XYZ file of C-alpha atoms in Angstrom:
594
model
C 6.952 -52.360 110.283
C 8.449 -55.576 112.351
C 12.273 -55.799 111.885
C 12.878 -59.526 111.121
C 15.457 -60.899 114.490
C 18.425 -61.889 113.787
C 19.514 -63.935 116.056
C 15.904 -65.821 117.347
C 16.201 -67.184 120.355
C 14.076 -70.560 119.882
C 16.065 -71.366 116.919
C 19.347 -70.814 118.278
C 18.623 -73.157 120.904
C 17.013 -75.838 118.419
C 20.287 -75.807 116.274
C 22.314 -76.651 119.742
C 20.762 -79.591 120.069
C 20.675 -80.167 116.735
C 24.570 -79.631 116.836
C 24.393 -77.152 114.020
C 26.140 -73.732 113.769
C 23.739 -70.805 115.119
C 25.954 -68.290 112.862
C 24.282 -69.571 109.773
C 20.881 -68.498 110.945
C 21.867 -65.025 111.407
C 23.914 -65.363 107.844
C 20.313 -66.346 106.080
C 18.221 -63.933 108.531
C 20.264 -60.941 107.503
C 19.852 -62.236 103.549
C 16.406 -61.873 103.953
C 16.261 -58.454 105.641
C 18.009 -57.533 103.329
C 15.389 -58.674 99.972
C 12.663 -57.129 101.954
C 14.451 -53.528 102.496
C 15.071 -53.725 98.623
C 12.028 -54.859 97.642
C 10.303 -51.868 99.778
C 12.710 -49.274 97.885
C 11.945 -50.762 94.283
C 8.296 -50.315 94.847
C 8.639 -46.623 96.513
C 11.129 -45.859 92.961
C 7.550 -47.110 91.121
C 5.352 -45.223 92.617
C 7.080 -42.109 92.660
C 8.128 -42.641 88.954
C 4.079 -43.302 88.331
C 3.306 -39.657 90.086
C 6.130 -38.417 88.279
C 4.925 -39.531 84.519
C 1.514 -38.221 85.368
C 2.888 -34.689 86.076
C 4.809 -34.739 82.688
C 1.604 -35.484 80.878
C -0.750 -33.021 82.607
C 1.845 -30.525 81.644
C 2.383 -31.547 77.636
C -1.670 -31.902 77.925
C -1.675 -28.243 78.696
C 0.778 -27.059 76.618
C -0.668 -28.864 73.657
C -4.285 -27.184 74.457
C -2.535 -23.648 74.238
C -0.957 -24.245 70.970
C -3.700 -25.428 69.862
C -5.902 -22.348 70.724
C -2.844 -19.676 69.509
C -3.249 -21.685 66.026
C -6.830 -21.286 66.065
C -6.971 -17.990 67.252
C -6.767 -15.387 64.272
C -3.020 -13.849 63.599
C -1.332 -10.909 64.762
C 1.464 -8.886 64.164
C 3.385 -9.036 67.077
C 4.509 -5.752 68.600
C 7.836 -4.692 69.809
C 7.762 -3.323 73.747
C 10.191 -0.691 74.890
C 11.701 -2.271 78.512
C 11.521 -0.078 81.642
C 7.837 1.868 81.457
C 6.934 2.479 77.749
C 4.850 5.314 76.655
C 1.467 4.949 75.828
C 0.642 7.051 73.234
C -2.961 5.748 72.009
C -5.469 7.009 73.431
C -9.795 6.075 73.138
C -12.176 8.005 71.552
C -15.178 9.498 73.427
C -18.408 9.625 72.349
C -21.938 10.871 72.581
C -24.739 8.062 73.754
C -25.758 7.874 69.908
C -21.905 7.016 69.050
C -21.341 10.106 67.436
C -17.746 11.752 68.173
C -16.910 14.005 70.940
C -13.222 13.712 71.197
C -10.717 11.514 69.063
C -7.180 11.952 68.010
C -5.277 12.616 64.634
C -1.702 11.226 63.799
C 0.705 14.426 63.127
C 3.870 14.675 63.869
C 6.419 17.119 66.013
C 9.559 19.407 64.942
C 13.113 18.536 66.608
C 16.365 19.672 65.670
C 19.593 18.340 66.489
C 22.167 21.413 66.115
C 25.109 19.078 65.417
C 23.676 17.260 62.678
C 22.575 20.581 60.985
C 24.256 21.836 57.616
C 23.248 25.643 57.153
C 21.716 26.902 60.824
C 21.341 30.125 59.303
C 19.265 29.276 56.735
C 17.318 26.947 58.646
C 16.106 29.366 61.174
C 15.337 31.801 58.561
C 13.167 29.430 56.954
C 11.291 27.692 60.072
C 10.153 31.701 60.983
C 8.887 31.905 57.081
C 6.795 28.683 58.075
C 6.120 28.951 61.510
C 5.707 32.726 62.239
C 5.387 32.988 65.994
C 8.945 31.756 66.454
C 12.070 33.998 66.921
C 14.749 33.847 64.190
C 17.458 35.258 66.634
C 16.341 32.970 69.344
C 16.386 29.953 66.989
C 19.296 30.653 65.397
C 21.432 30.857 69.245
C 20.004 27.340 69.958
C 21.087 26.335 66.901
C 24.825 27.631 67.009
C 25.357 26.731 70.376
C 26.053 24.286 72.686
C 21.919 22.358 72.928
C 22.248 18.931 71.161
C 18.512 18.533 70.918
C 15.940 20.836 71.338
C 11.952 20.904 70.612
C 10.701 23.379 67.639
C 6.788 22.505 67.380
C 4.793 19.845 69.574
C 2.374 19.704 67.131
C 2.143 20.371 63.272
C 0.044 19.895 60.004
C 0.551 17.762 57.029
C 1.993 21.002 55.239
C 4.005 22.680 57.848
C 5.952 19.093 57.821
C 6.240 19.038 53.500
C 7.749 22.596 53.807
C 9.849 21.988 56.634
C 11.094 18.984 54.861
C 12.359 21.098 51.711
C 14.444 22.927 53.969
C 16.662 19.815 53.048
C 18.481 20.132 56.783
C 19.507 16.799 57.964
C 19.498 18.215 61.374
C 15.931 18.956 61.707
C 13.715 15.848 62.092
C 10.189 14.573 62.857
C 8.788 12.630 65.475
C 5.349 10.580 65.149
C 2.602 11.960 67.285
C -0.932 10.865 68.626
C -2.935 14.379 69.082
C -6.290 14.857 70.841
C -9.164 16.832 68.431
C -12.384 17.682 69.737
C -14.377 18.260 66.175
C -17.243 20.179 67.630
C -15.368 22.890 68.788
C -16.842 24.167 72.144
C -19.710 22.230 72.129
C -19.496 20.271 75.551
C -16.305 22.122 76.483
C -16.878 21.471 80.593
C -17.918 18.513 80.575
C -14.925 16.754 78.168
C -12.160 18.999 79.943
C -9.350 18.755 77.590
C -6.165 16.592 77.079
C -2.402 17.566 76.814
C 0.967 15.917 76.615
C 2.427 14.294 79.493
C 5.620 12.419 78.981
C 7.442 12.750 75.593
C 10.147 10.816 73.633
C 11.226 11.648 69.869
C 9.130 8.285 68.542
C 5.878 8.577 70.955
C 4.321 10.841 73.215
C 1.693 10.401 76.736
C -1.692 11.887 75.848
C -2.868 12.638 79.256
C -6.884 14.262 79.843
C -5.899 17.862 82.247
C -9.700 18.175 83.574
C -13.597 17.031 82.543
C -13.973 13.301 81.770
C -10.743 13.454 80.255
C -8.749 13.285 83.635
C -11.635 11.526 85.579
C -11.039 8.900 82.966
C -8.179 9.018 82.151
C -6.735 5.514 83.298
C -9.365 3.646 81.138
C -8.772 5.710 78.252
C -5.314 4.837 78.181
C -5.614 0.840 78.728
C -4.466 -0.919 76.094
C -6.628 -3.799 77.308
C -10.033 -1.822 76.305
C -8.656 -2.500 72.591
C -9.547 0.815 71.756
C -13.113 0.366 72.754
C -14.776 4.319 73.236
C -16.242 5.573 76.396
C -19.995 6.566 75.898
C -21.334 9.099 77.433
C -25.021 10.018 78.399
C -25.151 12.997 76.469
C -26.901 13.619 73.152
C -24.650 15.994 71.008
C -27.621 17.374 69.107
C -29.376 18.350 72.014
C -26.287 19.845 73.923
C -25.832 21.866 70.970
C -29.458 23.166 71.058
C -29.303 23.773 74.982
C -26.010 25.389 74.434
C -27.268 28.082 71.471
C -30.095 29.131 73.240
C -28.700 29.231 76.841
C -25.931 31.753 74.969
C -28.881 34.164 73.231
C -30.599 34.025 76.766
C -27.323 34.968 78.459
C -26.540 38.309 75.430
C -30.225 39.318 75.595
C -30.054 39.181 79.524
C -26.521 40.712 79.760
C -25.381 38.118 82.477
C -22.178 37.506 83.835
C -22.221 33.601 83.245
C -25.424 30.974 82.824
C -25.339 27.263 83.234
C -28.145 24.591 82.049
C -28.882 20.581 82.689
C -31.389 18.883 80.876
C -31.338 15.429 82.806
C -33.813 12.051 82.249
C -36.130 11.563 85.445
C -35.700 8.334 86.360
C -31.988 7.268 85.385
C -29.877 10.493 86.205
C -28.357 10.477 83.262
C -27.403 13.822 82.097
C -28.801 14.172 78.415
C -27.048 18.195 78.414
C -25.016 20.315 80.522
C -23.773 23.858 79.679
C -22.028 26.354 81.222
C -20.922 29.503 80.161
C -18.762 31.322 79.115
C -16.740 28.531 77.985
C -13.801 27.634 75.226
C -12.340 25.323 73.042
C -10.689 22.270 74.350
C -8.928 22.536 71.001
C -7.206 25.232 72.066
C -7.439 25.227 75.995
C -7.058 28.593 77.866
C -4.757 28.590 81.164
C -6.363 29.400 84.515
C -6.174 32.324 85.662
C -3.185 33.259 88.570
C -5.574 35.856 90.296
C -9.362 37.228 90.432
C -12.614 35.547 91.252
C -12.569 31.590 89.660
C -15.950 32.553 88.106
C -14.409 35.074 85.676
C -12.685 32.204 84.211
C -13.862 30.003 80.467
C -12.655 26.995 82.451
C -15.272 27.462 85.474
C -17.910 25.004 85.113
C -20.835 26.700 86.964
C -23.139 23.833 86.856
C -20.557 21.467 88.790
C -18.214 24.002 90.677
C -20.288 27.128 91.129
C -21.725 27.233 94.512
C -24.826 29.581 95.102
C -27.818 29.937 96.911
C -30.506 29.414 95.041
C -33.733 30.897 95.734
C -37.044 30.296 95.803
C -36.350 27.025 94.142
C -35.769 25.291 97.179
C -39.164 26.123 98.656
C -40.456 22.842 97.239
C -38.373 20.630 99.494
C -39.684 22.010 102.836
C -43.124 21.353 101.318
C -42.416 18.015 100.727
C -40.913 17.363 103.837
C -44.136 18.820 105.490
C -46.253 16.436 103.352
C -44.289 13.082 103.907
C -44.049 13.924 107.634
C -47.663 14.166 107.662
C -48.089 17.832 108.761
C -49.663 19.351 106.094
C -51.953 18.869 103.170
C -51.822 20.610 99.716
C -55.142 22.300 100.652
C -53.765 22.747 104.314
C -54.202 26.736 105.174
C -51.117 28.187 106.047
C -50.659 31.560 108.106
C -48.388 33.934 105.819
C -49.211 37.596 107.683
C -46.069 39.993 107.536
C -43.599 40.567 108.144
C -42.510 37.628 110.127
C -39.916 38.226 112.890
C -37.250 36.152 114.352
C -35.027 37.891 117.249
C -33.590 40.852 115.216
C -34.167 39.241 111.691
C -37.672 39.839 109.561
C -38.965 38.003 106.697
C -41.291 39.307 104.287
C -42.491 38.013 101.107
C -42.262 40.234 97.683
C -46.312 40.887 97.645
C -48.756 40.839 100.445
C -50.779 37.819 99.755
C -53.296 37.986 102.929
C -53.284 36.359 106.037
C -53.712 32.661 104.908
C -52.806 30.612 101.695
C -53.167 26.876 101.174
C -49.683 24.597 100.948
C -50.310 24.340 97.048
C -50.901 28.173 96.969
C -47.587 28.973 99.316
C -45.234 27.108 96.408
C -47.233 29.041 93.679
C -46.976 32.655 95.051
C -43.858 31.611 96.223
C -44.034 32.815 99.658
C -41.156 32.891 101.823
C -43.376 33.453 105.329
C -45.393 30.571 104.602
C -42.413 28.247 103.858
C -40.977 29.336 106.707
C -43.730 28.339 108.858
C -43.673 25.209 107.603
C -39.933 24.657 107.926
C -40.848 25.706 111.949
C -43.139 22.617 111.964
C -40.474 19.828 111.348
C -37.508 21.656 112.994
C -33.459 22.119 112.121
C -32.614 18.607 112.744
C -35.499 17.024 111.064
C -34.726 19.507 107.702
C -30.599 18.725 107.601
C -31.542 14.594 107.897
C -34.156 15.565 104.662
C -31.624 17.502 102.632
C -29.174 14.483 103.297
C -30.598 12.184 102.157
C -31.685 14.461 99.175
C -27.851 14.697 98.563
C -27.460 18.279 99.338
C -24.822 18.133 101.838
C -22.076 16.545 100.177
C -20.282 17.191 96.707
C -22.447 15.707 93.420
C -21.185 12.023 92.556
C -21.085 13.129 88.945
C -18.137 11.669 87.337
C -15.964 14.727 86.281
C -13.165 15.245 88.143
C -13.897 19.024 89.266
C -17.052 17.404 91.397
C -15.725 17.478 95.002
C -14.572 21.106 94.444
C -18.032 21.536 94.419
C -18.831 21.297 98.068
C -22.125 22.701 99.388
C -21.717 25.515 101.842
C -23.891 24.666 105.432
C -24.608 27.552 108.197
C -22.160 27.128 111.032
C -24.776 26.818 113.339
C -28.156 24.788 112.191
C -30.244 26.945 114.038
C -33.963 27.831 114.087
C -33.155 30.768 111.998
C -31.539 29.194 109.245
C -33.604 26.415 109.338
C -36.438 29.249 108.279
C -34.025 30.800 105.616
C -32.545 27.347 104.010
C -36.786 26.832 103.218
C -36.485 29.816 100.738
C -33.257 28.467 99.921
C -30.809 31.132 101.397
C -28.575 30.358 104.179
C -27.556 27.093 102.441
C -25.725 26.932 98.801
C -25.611 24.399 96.353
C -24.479 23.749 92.949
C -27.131 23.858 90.355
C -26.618 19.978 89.674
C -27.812 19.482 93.498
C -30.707 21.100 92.671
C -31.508 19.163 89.586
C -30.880 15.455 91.188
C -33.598 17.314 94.152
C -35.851 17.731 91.223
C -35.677 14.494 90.018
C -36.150 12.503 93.163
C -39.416 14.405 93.060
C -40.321 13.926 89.487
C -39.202 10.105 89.447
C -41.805 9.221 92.026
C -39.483 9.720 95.129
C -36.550 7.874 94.628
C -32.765 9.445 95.196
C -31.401 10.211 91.824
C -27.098 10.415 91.574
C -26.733 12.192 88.469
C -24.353 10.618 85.641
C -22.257 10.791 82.803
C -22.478 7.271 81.516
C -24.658 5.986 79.428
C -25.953 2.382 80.660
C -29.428 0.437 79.921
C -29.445 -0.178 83.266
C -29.333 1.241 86.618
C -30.312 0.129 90.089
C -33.088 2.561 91.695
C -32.040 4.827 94.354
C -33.383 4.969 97.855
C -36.713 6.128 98.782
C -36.840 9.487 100.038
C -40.741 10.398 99.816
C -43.452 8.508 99.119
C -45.149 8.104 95.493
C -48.088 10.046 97.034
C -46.437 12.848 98.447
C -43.815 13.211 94.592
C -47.554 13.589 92.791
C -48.328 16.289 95.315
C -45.424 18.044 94.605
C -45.423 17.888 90.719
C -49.325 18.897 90.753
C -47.703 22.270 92.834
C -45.237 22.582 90.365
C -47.785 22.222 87.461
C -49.491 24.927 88.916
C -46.339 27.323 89.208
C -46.451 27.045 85.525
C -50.229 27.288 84.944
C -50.856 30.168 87.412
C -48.071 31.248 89.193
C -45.288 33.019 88.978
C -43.552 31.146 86.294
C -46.398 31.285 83.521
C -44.031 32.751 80.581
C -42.701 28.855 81.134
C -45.517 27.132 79.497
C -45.022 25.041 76.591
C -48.019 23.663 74.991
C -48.200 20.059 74.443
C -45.527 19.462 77.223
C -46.863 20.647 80.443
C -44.024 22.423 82.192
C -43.905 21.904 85.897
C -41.264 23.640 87.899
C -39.839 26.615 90.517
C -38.733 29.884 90.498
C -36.172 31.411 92.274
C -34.122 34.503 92.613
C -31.750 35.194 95.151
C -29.892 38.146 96.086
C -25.853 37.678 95.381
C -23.612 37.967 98.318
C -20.690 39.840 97.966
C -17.236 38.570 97.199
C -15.673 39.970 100.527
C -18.404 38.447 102.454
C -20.187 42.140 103.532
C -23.427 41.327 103.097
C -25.608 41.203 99.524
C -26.093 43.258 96.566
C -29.179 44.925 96.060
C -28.713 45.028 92.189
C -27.199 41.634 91.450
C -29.167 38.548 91.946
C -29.035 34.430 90.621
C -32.109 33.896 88.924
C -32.751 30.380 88.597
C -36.557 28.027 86.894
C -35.889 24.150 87.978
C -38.601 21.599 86.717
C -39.720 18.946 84.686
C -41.940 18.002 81.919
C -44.518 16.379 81.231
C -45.569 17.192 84.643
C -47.715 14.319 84.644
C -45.052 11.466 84.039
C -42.017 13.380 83.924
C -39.404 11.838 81.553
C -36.771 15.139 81.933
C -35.737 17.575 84.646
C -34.026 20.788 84.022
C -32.786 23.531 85.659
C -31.661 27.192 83.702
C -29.695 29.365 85.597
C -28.112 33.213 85.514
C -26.073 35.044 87.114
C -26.724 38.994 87.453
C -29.332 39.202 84.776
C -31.299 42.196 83.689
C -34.220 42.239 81.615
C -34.376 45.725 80.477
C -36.991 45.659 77.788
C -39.884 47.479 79.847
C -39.265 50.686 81.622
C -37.587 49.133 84.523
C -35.045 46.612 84.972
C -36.375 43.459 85.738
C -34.022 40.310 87.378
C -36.230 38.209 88.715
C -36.078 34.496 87.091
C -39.545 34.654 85.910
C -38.673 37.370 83.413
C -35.082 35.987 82.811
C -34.778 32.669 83.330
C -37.819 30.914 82.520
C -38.349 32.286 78.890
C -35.054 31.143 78.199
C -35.951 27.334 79.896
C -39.113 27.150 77.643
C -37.351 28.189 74.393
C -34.708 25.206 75.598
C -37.667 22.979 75.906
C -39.423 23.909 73.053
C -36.107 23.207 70.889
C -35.327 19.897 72.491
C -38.503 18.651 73.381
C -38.815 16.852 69.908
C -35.224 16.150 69.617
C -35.888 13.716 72.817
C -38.556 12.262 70.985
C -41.198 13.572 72.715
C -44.282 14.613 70.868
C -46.759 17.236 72.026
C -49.654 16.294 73.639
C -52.976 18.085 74.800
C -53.315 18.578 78.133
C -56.774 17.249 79.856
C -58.733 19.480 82.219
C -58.352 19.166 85.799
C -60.798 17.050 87.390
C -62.300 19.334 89.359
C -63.351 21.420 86.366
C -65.162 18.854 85.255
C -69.260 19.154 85.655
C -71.535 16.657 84.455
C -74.596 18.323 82.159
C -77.805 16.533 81.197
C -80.581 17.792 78.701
């Protein structure tokens, strides 16, 4: 901006000559500056009165488009908040992947008393024993006379507990509203839905909170209020669980075990269609943990998730398959199984004496631990512990229950060329039964890393590859033949062509001296149809005996596996599946001409 002179030089000396005054020119330049400074602040005021009127109608624009939506949107009752941090007492419902109800809650109501208020204490406590037994009249009637001004009576009570408590007529003993947490099937999926309690507690509301299971793992979304109540589905089907659960129960009375656990999981998704473990209890009325003892002897020990064992035979399958993706073997490749094998001071036998040679097929189906070994020998420690990693077997199950990372598979201290040889025949190693099922999988789906689930979803994203497609059909026709012809035959279902492993292994001691000889986990993993497997399953017991011949019998193919084909043969149809006849091999096929 050029600042108009005041005094300009040429005209000054103009007016001189001129004989005029040179003060008026300054006089009528300083008018002018003058015009143009206000002329520059009127049109500044206008603009910024412009920008201003713009922001007041973006902002009525706005706040006319919101009023308009509230009046559109449907009405409400508006609800009252508490200030500070309110309780929430609602709570969602859970439910089976069919919708039916797992869990839900019931409006009741809780006891108080408020000694001061109270007319006859005396008669009061009298009649609150008459109603609710288990109380103490003396005890109640101390609180009542003395100094308490409040004081809980019942958390929880029925429709007619409250009616007679109300003819009492005491104004001093009072109800507050309550939210409470039912489980209407009773015990059926005990584990796996945990249980719920009360958390923090005010005269007009109380906190449901979940104490363990899905419950506490989802706890945070069951309590949102902006979920609007909607239910958390899970993957299970409550008529199957209740099948898996009856018969897994018969197996474990007619096999006198100590406990038994079951999955029945789909292929392909890792969703977990049934999981059992037992014994178990009502989340109705929740048992507390025990203070001392093994964890095991406990209802609330979820074997499946928590219980960490080593499991046998059953883990044969995985060296095998890690021989065939690696390239060193075939099915048909001979294998040298002479006895007894010997490592340093340790020897392995196998439980028969198959001969000097069997094929790779042959070593899974006689189930010897000599020939697994030898092929374990072939890829090495290293190789085996990257395999089992990426099968998932070295870190705790991703399942969402909140007991999973308790669940921690148990490695050798040392990975050396000795355990290597043992974790093939699946000792020196332990994992929880759900490991071994998600293993199972991965082989039945085709080779792709199953995480097994508890949410039900249409759609998943596949898991990494772990083995090829070639070398999963390998390993399904071995576990076909298990069934068929090996030691696992009292497994066959017809119409659904069982495939899967035995395995029994001996039970170590709970002060770490060594094994039993008289106690063993007897385990049958597998999947049907064999062919295109849709489920995988794996049946477990721990210290079974079979005592219906003349000697007691523990290994899983006499306790185990009858009990996994009665679960199939029960919830085979419930899955939809229908029974099919099974083709003859190729290779018994011959063609005849007349």
């Amino acid at each position: 901006m050029i600042r108009r002179p005041l005094r300009p030089l040429a005209r000054i000396l103009k007016a001189r000559e001129r004989g005029e005054n040179p003060d008026a020119i300054e006089r009528e330049n300083l008018r002018l500056r003058h015009e143009e400074n206000r002329d520059r602040a009127r049109s500044r005021a206008e603009g910024r009165l412009l920008v201003l009127g713009g922001c007041f109608f973006l902002a009525f624009g706005a706040i006319g488009l919101k009023m308009g939506g509230m009046a559109g949107a449907p009405a409400e009752e508006p609800r009252a908040s508490a200030s500070g941090n309110p309780i929430i007492a609602q709570r969602a419902d859970i439910t089976d992947r069919k919708g039916r109800i797992l869990a839900t809650n019931l409006d009741t109501y809780a006891l108080y008393a408020q000694p001061p208020q109270m007319v006859d204490p005396v008669r009061s406590a009298a009649e609150l024993v008459r109603i609710f037994p288990e109380l103490d009249e003396q005890e109640l009637l101390e609180d009542f006379t003395g100094p308490r001004k409040f004081m809980w009576i019942r958390k929880q009570i029925s429709p007619e507990q409250r009616q007679a408590v109300h003819d009492i007529g005491d104004p001093g003993l009072l109800f507050g509203p309550r939210e409470m947490r039912i489980y209407p099937n009773g015990p059926i999926a005990a584990h796996i839905l945990g249980g719920a309690s009360y958390g923090r507690e005010g005269v007009s509301s109380a906190e449901v909170i979940g104490v363990a299971g899905v419950e506490r793992r989802f706890d945070a979304y069951l309590r949102d209020p902006a979920n609007e109540g909607a239910p958390l589905r899970l993957s299970l089907d409550l008529t199957v669980q209740s099948a898996v659960e009856e018969v897994l129960l018969g197996g474990m009375n007619l096999l006198n075990a100590r406990g038994a656990a079951a999955v029945l999981m789909e292929a392909k998704t890792g969703e977990i269609v049934a999981m059992a473990s037992l014994p178990d209890f009502d989340p109705n009325n929740r048992p507390r943990p025990l203070t001392k003892g093994s964890p095991a002897d406990s209802p609330l020990f979820n074997r499946m998730v928590q219980g960490v064992y080593e499991l046998g035979s059953v883990f044969k399958i995985f060296a095998v398959a890690q021989g065939l993706e690696m390239g060193l073997i075939q099915p048909s490749t001979m294998i040298d199984t002479k006895g007894p094998m010997t490592w340093g001071r340790f020897r392995i036998r196998d439980f028969h004496d198959y001969g000097p040679q069997l094929s790779a097929t042959d070593v899974i189906v006689e189930s010897s631990n000599i020939g697994t070994s030898r092929i374990a020998l072939m890829f090495g420690a290293e190789k085996q512990r990257e395999f089992l990693g990426e099968l998932g077997m070295l870190e705790p199950t991703a399942v969402e229950m909140i007991e999973a990372p308790t669940g921690k598979p148990l490695l050798p201290a040392q990975w050396s060329e000795i355990s290597t040889m043992t974790i093939s025949y699946g000792h020196g190693l332990s994992v929880t039964p759900l490991h071994l099922a998600a293993g199972y999988a991965t082989l039945a789906n085709g080779g792709l890393k199953v995480t097994p689930t508890l949410l039900h979803k249409a759609n998943r994203a596949p898991g990494e590859r772990v083995v090829s497609e070639q070398t999963a059909a390998a390993t399904r026709a071995m576990l076909r033949a298990v069934v068929s012809r090996g030691t696992a035959s009292l497994g066959d279902v017809e119409g659904y062509e069982v495939g899967g492993k035995t395995g029994t292994a001996d039970k170590p001691k709970e002060n770490g001296g060594g094994y039993y000889k008289d106690k063993v986990i007897s385990t049958f993993a597998g999947m049907f149809p064999a062919t295109d497997p849709k489920y995988v399953f794996v049946v477990t017991f721990d210290e079974p005996v079979e005592t219906t011949g003349s000697i007691p019998r523990r290994t899983a193919g006499w306790t185990a596996v009858p009990v996994a084909a009665e679960m199939i043969r029960r919830t085979a149809p419930l899955l939809g599946l229908r029974p099919q006849v099974e083709g003859a091999p190729y290779e018994g096929i011959s063609l005849a001409a007349n």
